[in-house]
Amino acid sequence: PNGKTAAEVNVQLGLGYLQQGRPQLALESLKHAITLDPRLADAHHYAAESYRQLQQYERADDHFKKALKLAPDNSAIKNNYGVYLCDRRQYAEADRYFSEVIDDKYYSATAEALENAGICARKAGDSSLAKKRFRQALDHDARRAGSLYQLADLSFLTNEALVARVFMQRYFSVAQKNAQSLWLAIRIEHALGNDEGVRDYATVLYKNFPDSDEAKEFKKFWANQ
């Protein structure tokens, strides 16, 4: 059908399972695809992702390298390899791959790559690089919730509560409130001396997430005020 080889059909099947969160099943199709055609970069790419999810890191690394050898300019593979390297705490190497992805003018998911690079810089303990990456992500996609949240959190941690509030408000305009974001919003408003804001967010936290760790944290926090 439509000119796809059996190997390509198996790659599509594997990707489908991977997207459903079933890496073990994905691997059955992907290994079959690789047997049929060992030169399909995507087969190695998705196999690498499957192994990463299964925490079989040596195999993941092996397939990422094969995928990149077959498709050295593929930014989607580089982006995922960057995430993998960051998971393995190889931060400088990860950033090298993210930087290549960010420089690719034809790649459509630049904002995602920038956010990944920001998260990685943060794990590496480089807050200023992290902030820069998240801001760049927002230049590409102003409604990117993950980057807005990260900037609110980082700004709060570096005592820029007013900046944090702005990012928090932007975050709430694009994302559902959850216990984690409400707790951050409470601490930001407290830092700004806005008791009314603290009460408003706390009310939502207690109403919607009464059993959350954040609600318990708030209780302790409020008792000490």
GROMACS .gro file of C-alpha atoms in nm:
model
  225
    1PRO     CA    1   0.000   0.000   0.000
    2ASN     CA    2   0.106   0.361  -0.085
    3GLY     CA    3   0.460   0.244  -0.160
    4LYS     CA    4   0.575   0.195   0.198
    5THR     CA    5   0.818  -0.088   0.255
    6ALA     CA    6   0.752  -0.352   0.519
    7ALA     CA    7   1.034  -0.200   0.724
    8GLU     CA    8   0.871   0.147   0.713
    9VAL     CA    9   0.535   0.001   0.814
   10ASN     CA   10   0.702  -0.158   1.117
   11VAL     CA   11   0.866   0.176   1.207
   12GLN     CA   12   0.521   0.341   1.203
   13LEU     CA   13   0.380   0.062   1.421
   14GLY     CA   14   0.670   0.101   1.662
   15LEU     CA   15   0.621   0.477   1.683
   16GLY     CA   16   0.250   0.424   1.753
   17TYR     CA   17   0.327   0.196   2.048
   18LEU     CA   18   0.593   0.437   2.173
   19GLN     CA   19   0.342   0.725   2.169
   20GLN     CA   20   0.100   0.507   2.368
   21GLY     CA   21   0.371   0.459   2.632
   22ARG     CA   22   0.434   0.093   2.541
   23PRO     CA   23   0.810   0.082   2.470
   24GLN     CA   24   0.838  -0.296   2.505
   25LEU     CA   25   0.583  -0.354   2.227
   26ALA     CA   26   0.739  -0.075   2.021
   27LEU     CA   27   1.072  -0.258   2.029
   28GLU     CA   28   0.925  -0.574   1.877
   29SER     CA   29   0.819  -0.380   1.565
   30LEU     CA   30   1.135  -0.167   1.556
   31LYS     CA   31   1.373  -0.463   1.585
   32HIS     CA   32   1.182  -0.626   1.301
   33ALA     CA   33   1.217  -0.305   1.095
   34ILE     CA   34   1.592  -0.294   1.162
   35THR     CA   35   1.627  -0.659   1.054
   36LEU     CA   36   1.446  -0.578   0.728
   37ASP     CA   37   1.635  -0.252   0.666
   38PRO     CA   38   1.922  -0.162   0.902
   39ARG     CA   39   1.969   0.175   0.728
   40LEU     CA   40   1.642   0.333   0.844
   41ALA     CA   41   1.746   0.615   1.080
   42ASP     CA   42   1.398   0.644   1.233
   43ALA     CA   43   1.397   0.276   1.329
   44HIS     CA   44   1.715   0.330   1.531
   45HIS     CA   45   1.587   0.663   1.666
   46TYR     CA   46   1.262   0.516   1.803
   47ALA     CA   47   1.443   0.205   1.927
   48ALA     CA   48   1.679   0.437   2.118
   49GLU     CA   49   1.380   0.620   2.269
   50SER     CA   50   1.219   0.286   2.364
   51TYR     CA   51   1.537   0.168   2.536
   52ARG     CA   52   1.568   0.506   2.711
   53GLN     CA   53   1.218   0.467   2.855
   54LEU     CA   54   1.304   0.114   2.966
   55GLN     CA   55   1.625   0.250   3.125
   56GLN     CA   56   1.844   0.024   2.913
   57TYR     CA   57   2.089   0.306   2.862
   58GLU     CA   58   2.375   0.134   2.681
   59ARG     CA   59   2.139   0.004   2.416
   60ALA     CA   60   1.972   0.345   2.389
   61ASP     CA   61   2.310   0.511   2.338
   62ASP     CA   62   2.408   0.257   2.075
   63HIS     CA   63   2.090   0.318   1.870
   64PHE     CA   64   2.107   0.696   1.905
   65LYS     CA   65   2.460   0.687   1.762
   66LYS     CA   66   2.350   0.461   1.475
   67ALA     CA   67   2.056   0.693   1.400
   68LEU     CA   68   2.281   1.000   1.395
   69LYS     CA   69   2.535   0.825   1.174
   70LEU     CA   70   2.257   0.750   0.922
   71ALA     CA   71   2.094   1.095   0.952
   72PRO     CA   72   2.359   1.339   1.081
   73ASP     CA   73   2.143   1.648   1.013
   74ASN     CA   74   1.821   1.521   1.173
   75SER     CA   75   1.734   1.771   1.448
   76ALA     CA   76   1.458   1.557   1.599
   77ILE     CA   77   1.713   1.283   1.672
   78LYS     CA   78   1.963   1.537   1.810
   79ASN     CA   79   1.696   1.689   2.034
   80ASN     CA   80   1.603   1.350   2.183
   81TYR     CA   81   1.969   1.254   2.216
   82GLY     CA   82   2.022   1.579   2.407
   83VAL     CA   83   1.742   1.485   2.648
   84TYR     CA   84   1.897   1.139   2.686
   85LEU     CA   85   2.245   1.281   2.757
   86CYS     CA   86   2.096   1.521   3.010
   87ASP     CA   87   1.924   1.228   3.186
   88ARG     CA   88   2.267   1.068   3.204
   89ARG     CA   89   2.412   1.391   3.353
   90GLN     CA   90   2.633   1.454   3.049
   91TYR     CA   91   2.531   1.819   3.054
   92ALA     CA   92   2.797   1.982   2.834
   93GLU     CA   93   2.756   1.716   2.566
   94ALA     CA   94   2.377   1.754   2.583
   95ASP     CA   95   2.401   2.130   2.537
   96ARG     CA   96   2.621   2.081   2.231
   97TYR     CA   97   2.343   1.881   2.064
   98PHE     CA   98   2.071   2.125   2.175
   99SER     CA   99   2.277   2.413   2.032
  100GLU     CA  100   2.295   2.240   1.694
  101VAL     CA  101   1.918   2.190   1.698
  102ILE     CA  102   1.856   2.553   1.793
  103ASP     CA  103   2.074   2.669   1.502
  104ASP     CA  104   1.870   2.464   1.252
  105LYS     CA  105   1.645   2.722   1.085
  106TYR     CA  106   1.430   2.453   0.923
  107TYR     CA  107   1.344   2.264   1.241
  108SER     CA  108   0.981   2.320   1.344
  109ALA     CA  109   1.010   2.231   1.716
  110THR     CA  110   1.274   2.488   1.814
  111ALA     CA  111   1.076   2.605   2.118
  112GLU     CA  112   1.067   2.249   2.251
  113ALA     CA  113   1.443   2.210   2.200
  114LEU     CA  114   1.507   2.539   2.379
  115GLU     CA  115   1.288   2.432   2.670
  116ASN     CA  116   1.473   2.099   2.689
  117ALA     CA  117   1.803   2.290   2.685
  118GLY     CA  118   1.674   2.512   2.967
  119ILE     CA  119   1.569   2.217   3.181
  120CYS     CA  120   1.910   2.059   3.121
  121ALA     CA  121   2.097   2.380   3.212
  122ARG     CA  122   1.891   2.395   3.529
  123LYS     CA  123   1.981   2.036   3.620
  124ALA     CA  124   2.345   2.129   3.559
  125GLY     CA  125   2.306   2.413   3.811
  126ASP     CA  126   2.342   2.694   3.555
  127SER     CA  127   2.043   2.919   3.636
  128SER     CA  128   2.143   3.205   3.409
  129LEU     CA  129   2.178   2.980   3.102
  130ALA     CA  130   1.849   2.811   3.198
  131LYS     CA  131   1.669   3.148   3.212
  132LYS     CA  132   1.818   3.249   2.878
  133ARG     CA  133   1.701   2.925   2.712
  134PHE     CA  134   1.347   2.952   2.855
  135ARG     CA  135   1.320   3.313   2.739
  136GLN     CA  136   1.437   3.209   2.392
  137ALA     CA  137   1.173   2.933   2.394
  138LEU     CA  138   0.907   3.197   2.466
  139ASP     CA  139   1.039   3.412   2.177
  140HIS     CA  140   0.944   3.118   1.953
  141ASP     CA  141   0.621   3.030   2.134
  142ALA     CA  142   0.489   3.287   2.383
  143ARG     CA  143   0.230   3.041   2.518
  144ARG     CA  144   0.474   2.763   2.606
  145ALA     CA  145   0.350   2.668   2.953
  146GLY     CA  146   0.659   2.472   3.065
  147SER     CA  147   0.894   2.762   2.998
  148LEU     CA  148   0.660   3.013   3.165
  149TYR     CA  149   0.644   2.797   3.477
  150GLN     CA  150   1.020   2.742   3.485
  151LEU     CA  151   1.084   3.118   3.456
  152ALA     CA  152   0.835   3.190   3.736
  153ASP     CA  153   1.009   2.933   3.956
  154LEU     CA  154   1.365   3.046   3.872
  155SER     CA  155   1.276   3.415   3.917
  156PHE     CA  156   1.123   3.339   4.257
  157LEU     CA  157   1.433   3.145   4.363
  158THR     CA  158   1.657   3.436   4.264
  159ASN     CA  159   1.445   3.684   4.466
  160GLU     CA  160   1.282   3.847   4.164
  161ALA     CA  161   0.930   3.808   4.296
  162LEU     CA  162   0.770   4.073   4.072
  163VAL     CA  163   0.916   3.911   3.760
  164ALA     CA  164   0.803   3.574   3.895
  165ARG     CA  165   0.447   3.705   3.937
  166VAL     CA  166   0.434   3.818   3.574
  167PHE     CA  167   0.544   3.475   3.448
  168MET     CA  168   0.302   3.304   3.688
  169GLN     CA  169   0.010   3.509   3.557
  170ARG     CA  170   0.111   3.431   3.199
  171TYR     CA  171   0.137   3.063   3.294
  172PHE     CA  172  -0.214   3.059   3.444
  173SER     CA  173  -0.350   3.218   3.125
  174VAL     CA  174  -0.239   2.915   2.919
  175ALA     CA  175  -0.236   2.621   3.166
  176GLN     CA  176  -0.471   2.455   3.413
  177LYS     CA  177  -0.394   2.532   3.777
  178ASN     CA  178  -0.244   2.238   3.964
  179ALA     CA  179  -0.120   2.195   4.320
  180GLN     CA  180   0.241   2.262   4.224
  181SER     CA  181   0.172   2.588   4.038
  182LEU     CA  182  -0.068   2.714   4.306
  183TRP     CA  183   0.190   2.654   4.578
  184LEU     CA  184   0.449   2.849   4.380
  185ALA     CA  185   0.197   3.132   4.325
  186ILE     CA  186   0.126   3.142   4.702
  187ARG     CA  187   0.497   3.177   4.784
  188ILE     CA  188   0.542   3.449   4.520
  189GLU     CA  189   0.248   3.653   4.657
  190HIS     CA  190   0.378   3.604   5.012
  191ALA     CA  191   0.720   3.733   4.906
  192LEU     CA  192   0.545   4.041   4.765
  193GLY     CA  193   0.352   4.094   5.092
  194ASN     CA  194   0.017   4.035   4.920
  195ASP     CA  195  -0.187   3.849   5.184
  196GLU     CA  196  -0.503   3.871   4.978
  197GLY     CA  197  -0.331   3.699   4.684
  198VAL     CA  198  -0.199   3.431   4.921
  199ARG     CA  199  -0.553   3.368   5.051
  200ASP     CA  200  -0.703   3.356   4.702
  201TYR     CA  201  -0.456   3.096   4.573
  202ALA     CA  202  -0.469   2.900   4.901
  203THR     CA  203  -0.849   2.878   4.874
  204VAL     CA  204  -0.820   2.724   4.526
  205LEU     CA  205  -0.546   2.487   4.649
  206TYR     CA  206  -0.759   2.364   4.940
  207LYS     CA  207  -1.076   2.338   4.736
  208ASN     CA  208  -0.929   2.144   4.443
  209PHE     CA  209  -0.628   1.962   4.590
  210PRO     CA  210  -0.702   1.915   4.963
  211ASP     CA  211  -0.490   1.599   4.996
  212SER     CA  212  -0.188   1.723   4.800
  213ASP     CA  213   0.160   1.753   4.950
  214GLU     CA  214   0.143   2.122   4.857
  215ALA     CA  215  -0.170   2.173   5.070
  216LYS     CA  216   0.013   2.013   5.364
  217GLU     CA  217   0.318   2.233   5.297
  218PHE     CA  218   0.095   2.541   5.298
  219LYS     CA  219  -0.062   2.440   5.629
  220LYS     CA  220   0.283   2.420   5.791
  221PHE     CA  221   0.391   2.742   5.625
  222TRP     CA  222   0.080   2.932   5.739
  223ALA     CA  223   0.110   2.801   6.097
  224ASN     CA  224   0.456   2.963   6.113
  225GLN     CA  225   0.337   3.305   5.998
   0.00000   0.00000   0.00000
